C-alpha cells in the first residue's frame, strides 16, 4: 500500500478506511511511502501510524516518501534503524531503499548496501526492492516515454522523480541477481493520482511494479497483494480494490 494520505482538519491522517483495518491476516505489510500529508512534520505523528500499521514491528517495511520527509530523522529515531535496510523472510530477501535521499540516486552507504545484498544473496527465491519513487523510469528506453505514470513525474523538485542512476548503476546489479536464478521485483509507491496500478516486465525478466491510492478515499483505490508459497518458491500478485478488502474483513 502507498500514497495513503487523506485530508483531515487539525491532524495528520491516513485514508479513513485504513484506520480500522485489521492487518493481522497478512504475514508482512509493505508501505510504499507518503503515509500522511506531512508525516514527519511532528514526531508525535509516528505513534498514530504505529497504532495502524505497526511501523515499529518486524512485519512492517516502510519505504519513505516525499510527504514523509520533513524530518526523516524522526523516523530513524522512532524505529531505531536507518531508512534503508535489508530483511529476509521465508526465502525472500527484501531491500528497502530511501529514494528521497541524494535526489533519487543510490550512492554512498546506500549503494554499499545494495552491492552487499546483490553480491551475497544466495538462499532466496526472490529479491523484492521496495522504494517510493519510480526511479526506474528515468533514462529507460521504454518507461521514460510512458511518463507520466508517477504522481511526481520526471523533474528536479522534491515531489518529482529526479534524474538518477538506477538504470546505470542499480539495474546491472539486479541483472546479476536474476542471472543466479533469483526472481527480482522492484515495487514503488508514488502512484495513485494518474494510475493506481502499474506493471512492466523487462526483457531480462525483472518486474517493475507500482500501486498507490488517489488521496481522495476513492472507490477505485487498490492495494497490491503478494501471494507467496515458500514450499515451492512461487510468488504472484494481484491488484485488489481496498473497498473489497475491507468488505471481506
CSV table of N, CA, C and O in Angstrom, one decimal, residues 11-58:
chain,number,residue,atom,x,y,z
A,11,UNK,N,-5.3,17.6,12.0
A,11,UNK,CA,-4.4,16.5,12.3
A,11,UNK,C,-3.9,15.8,11.0
A,11,UNK,O,-4.5,16.0,10.0
A,12,UNK,N,-2.8,15.1,11.2
A,12,UNK,CA,-2.3,14.2,10.1
A,12,UNK,C,-3.1,12.9,10.1
A,12,UNK,O,-3.4,12.3,11.1
A,13,UNK,N,-3.5,12.4,8.9
A,13,UNK,CA,-4.3,11.2,8.9
A,13,UNK,C,-4.1,10.4,7.6
A,13,UNK,O,-3.7,11.0,6.6
A,14,UNK,N,-4.4,9.1,7.7
A,14,UNK,CA,-4.4,8.3,6.5
A,14,UNK,C,-5.8,8.1,6.0
A,14,UNK,O,-6.8,8.6,6.7
A,15,UNK,N,-6.0,7.5,4.9
A,15,UNK,CA,-7.3,7.1,4.4
A,15,UNK,C,-8.1,6.5,5.5
A,15,UNK,O,-7.7,5.5,6.2
A,16,UNK,N,-9.3,7.0,5.7
A,16,UNK,CA,-10.1,6.6,6.9
A,16,UNK,C,-10.4,5.1,6.9
A,16,UNK,O,-10.6,4.5,7.9
A,17,UNK,N,-10.4,4.5,5.7
A,17,UNK,CA,-10.7,3.0,5.6
A,17,UNK,C,-9.6,2.2,6.2
A,17,UNK,O,-9.8,1.0,6.6
A,18,UNK,N,-8.4,2.8,6.4
A,18,UNK,CA,-7.3,2.1,7.0
A,18,UNK,C,-7.2,2.2,8.5
A,18,UNK,O,-6.6,1.3,9.1
A,19,UNK,N,-7.9,3.1,9.0
A,19,UNK,CA,-7.8,3.4,10.5
A,19,UNK,C,-8.3,2.2,11.3
A,19,UNK,O,-7.9,1.9,12.4
A,20,UNK,N,-9.3,1.5,10.7
A,20,UNK,CA,-9.8,0.3,11.4
A,20,UNK,C,-9.5,-1.0,10.7
A,20,UNK,O,-10.1,-2.0,11.1
A,21,UNK,N,-8.6,-1.0,9.8
A,21,UNK,CA,-8.3,-2.2,9.0
A,21,UNK,C,-7.5,-3.1,9.9
A,21,UNK,O,-6.5,-2.7,10.6
A,22,UNK,N,-7.8,-4.4,9.8
A,22,UNK,CA,-7.1,-5.4,10.5
A,22,UNK,C,-6.0,-6.1,9.6
A,22,UNK,O,-6.4,-6.8,8.7
A,23,UNK,N,-4.8,-5.8,9.9
A,23,UNK,CA,-3.7,-6.4,9.1
A,23,UNK,C,-3.2,-7.7,9.6
A,23,UNK,O,-2.2,-8.2,9.0
A,24,UNK,N,-3.8,-8.3,10.6
A,24,UNK,CA,-3.3,-9.5,11.2
A,24,UNK,C,-3.3,-10.7,10.3
A,24,UNK,O,-2.5,-11.6,10.4
A,25,UNK,N,-4.2,-10.6,9.3
A,25,UNK,CA,-4.3,-11.8,8.3
A,25,UNK,C,-3.1,-11.8,7.4
A,25,UNK,O,-2.9,-12.8,6.6
A,26,UNK,N,-2.2,-10.8,7.3
A,26,UNK,CA,-1.1,-10.7,6.4
A,26,UNK,C,0.2,-11.0,7.1
A,26,UNK,O,0.4,-10.5,8.2
A,27,UNK,N,1.1,-11.7,6.5
A,27,UNK,CA,2.4,-12.0,7.1
A,27,UNK,C,3.3,-10.8,7.1
A,27,UNK,O,4.1,-10.6,8.1
A,28,UNK,N,3.2,-10.0,6.1
A,28,UNK,CA,4.0,-8.8,6.0
A,28,UNK,C,3.2,-7.6,5.5
A,28,UNK,O,2.2,-7.8,4.8
A,29,UNK,N,3.6,-6.4,5.8
A,29,UNK,CA,2.9,-5.2,5.3
A,29,UNK,C,4.0,-4.3,4.7
A,29,UNK,O,5.0,-3.9,5.4
A,30,UNK,N,3.9,-4.1,3.4
A,30,UNK,CA,4.9,-3.2,2.7
A,30,UNK,C,4.2,-1.9,2.4
A,30,UNK,O,3.2,-1.8,1.7
A,31,UNK,N,4.8,-0.8,2.9
A,31,UNK,CA,4.3,0.5,2.8
A,31,UNK,C,5.3,1.3,1.8
A,31,UNK,O,6.5,1.4,2.0
A,32,UNK,N,4.7,1.8,0.7
A,32,UNK,CA,5.4,2.5,-0.3
A,32,UNK,C,5.6,4.0,-0.1
A,32,UNK,O,6.0,4.7,-1.1
A,33,UNK,N,5.3,4.5,1.1
A,33,UNK,CA,5.6,5.9,1.3
A,33,UNK,C,4.4,6.8,1.2
A,33,UNK,O,3.3,6.4,0.7
A,34,UNK,N,4.6,8.1,1.6
A,34,UNK,CA,3.5,9.1,1.6
A,34,UNK,C,2.3,8.7,2.4
A,34,UNK,O,1.2,8.5,2.0
A,35,UNK,N,2.6,8.5,3.7
A,35,UNK,CA,1.6,8.0,4.6
A,35,UNK,C,0.6,9.0,5.0
A,35,UNK,O,-0.6,8.8,5.1
A,36,UNK,N,1.0,10.2,5.3
A,36,UNK,CA,0.1,11.4,5.6
A,36,UNK,C,0.7,12.6,4.8
A,36,UNK,O,1.7,12.5,4.2
A,37,UNK,N,0.0,13.7,4.9
A,37,UNK,CA,0.4,14.9,4.1
A,37,UNK,C,1.7,15.4,4.6
A,37,UNK,O,2.6,15.7,3.7
A,38,UNK,N,1.9,15.4,5.9
A,38,UNK,CA,3.2,15.9,6.4
A,38,UNK,C,3.6,14.9,7.6
A,38,UNK,O,3.6,15.3,8.7
A,39,UNK,N,3.9,13.7,7.2
A,39,UNK,CA,4.1,12.6,8.1
A,39,UNK,C,5.1,13.0,9.3
A,39,UNK,O,4.8,12.7,10.4
A,40,UNK,N,6.2,13.6,8.9
A,40,UNK,CA,7.2,13.8,9.9
A,40,UNK,C,7.3,15.3,10.3
A,40,UNK,O,8.4,15.7,10.8
A,41,UNK,N,6.3,16.1,10.0
A,41,UNK,CA,6.3,17.5,10.5
A,41,UNK,C,6.5,17.5,12.0
A,41,UNK,O,7.2,18.4,12.5
A,42,UNK,N,5.8,16.6,12.7
A,42,UNK,CA,6.0,16.4,14.1
A,42,UNK,C,6.3,15.0,14.5
A,42,UNK,O,5.7,14.1,13.9
A,43,UNK,N,7.2,14.8,15.4
A,43,UNK,CA,7.5,13.4,15.8
A,43,UNK,C,6.2,12.7,16.4
A,43,UNK,O,6.1,11.5,16.4
A,44,UNK,N,5.3,13.5,16.9
A,44,UNK,CA,4.1,12.9,17.6
A,44,UNK,C,3.2,12.3,16.6
A,44,UNK,O,2.2,11.6,17.0
A,45,UNK,N,3.4,12.4,15.3
A,45,UNK,CA,2.6,11.7,14.3
A,45,UNK,C,2.9,10.2,14.2
A,45,UNK,O,2.0,9.5,13.8
A,46,UNK,N,4.1,9.8,14.6
A,46,UNK,CA,4.5,8.5,14.4
A,46,UNK,C,3.8,7.5,15.3
A,46,UNK,O,3.5,6.4,14.8
A,47,UNK,N,3.5,7.7,16.5
A,47,UNK,CA,2.7,6.8,17.3
A,47,UNK,C,1.3,6.5,16.7
A,47,UNK,O,0.8,5.4,16.7
A,48,UNK,N,0.7,7.5,16.0
A,48,UNK,CA,-0.6,7.3,15.3
A,48,UNK,C,-0.4,6.3,14.2
A,48,UNK,O,-1.2,5.4,14.1
A,49,UNK,N,0.7,6.4,13.4
A,49,UNK,CA,0.9,5.5,12.3
A,49,UNK,C,1.2,4.1,12.9
A,49,UNK,O,0.8,3.1,12.3
A,50,UNK,N,1.9,4.1,14.0
A,50,UNK,CA,2.3,2.8,14.6
A,50,UNK,C,1.0,2.1,15.1
A,50,UNK,O,0.9,0.8,15.0
A,51,UNK,N,0.0,2.8,15.5
A,51,UNK,CA,-1.2,2.2,16.0
A,51,UNK,C,-2.0,1.5,14.9
A,51,UNK,O,-2.8,0.6,15.1
A,52,UNK,N,-1.8,2.0,13.6
A,52,UNK,CA,-2.5,1.5,12.5
A,52,UNK,C,-1.7,0.4,11.8
A,52,UNK,O,-2.1,-0.7,11.5
A,53,UNK,N,-0.4,0.7,11.5
A,53,UNK,CA,0.4,-0.1,10.6
A,53,UNK,C,1.5,-0.9,11.4
A,53,UNK,O,2.3,-1.7,10.7
A,54,UNK,N,1.6,-0.7,12.7
A,54,UNK,CA,2.7,-1.3,13.4
A,54,UNK,C,4.1,-1.1,12.8
A,54,UNK,O,4.8,-2.0,12.5
A,55,UNK,N,4.3,0.2,12.5
A,55,UNK,CA,5.6,0.5,11.8
A,55,UNK,C,6.8,0.1,12.6
A,55,UNK,O,7.9,0.0,12.0
A,56,UNK,N,6.7,0.0,13.9
A,56,UNK,CA,7.8,-0.4,14.7
A,56,UNK,C,8.0,-1.9,14.8
A,56,UNK,O,8.9,-2.4,15.4
A,57,UNK,N,7.0,-2.7,14.3
A,57,UNK,CA,7.1,-4.1,14.3
A,57,UNK,C,7.9,-4.8,13.2
A,57,UNK,O,8.1,-4.1,12.2
A,58,UNK,N,8.2,-6.0,13.4
A,58,UNK,CA,9.1,-6.7,12.4
A,58,UNK,C,8.4,-7.0,11.1
A,58,UNK,O,9.0,-7.2,10.1
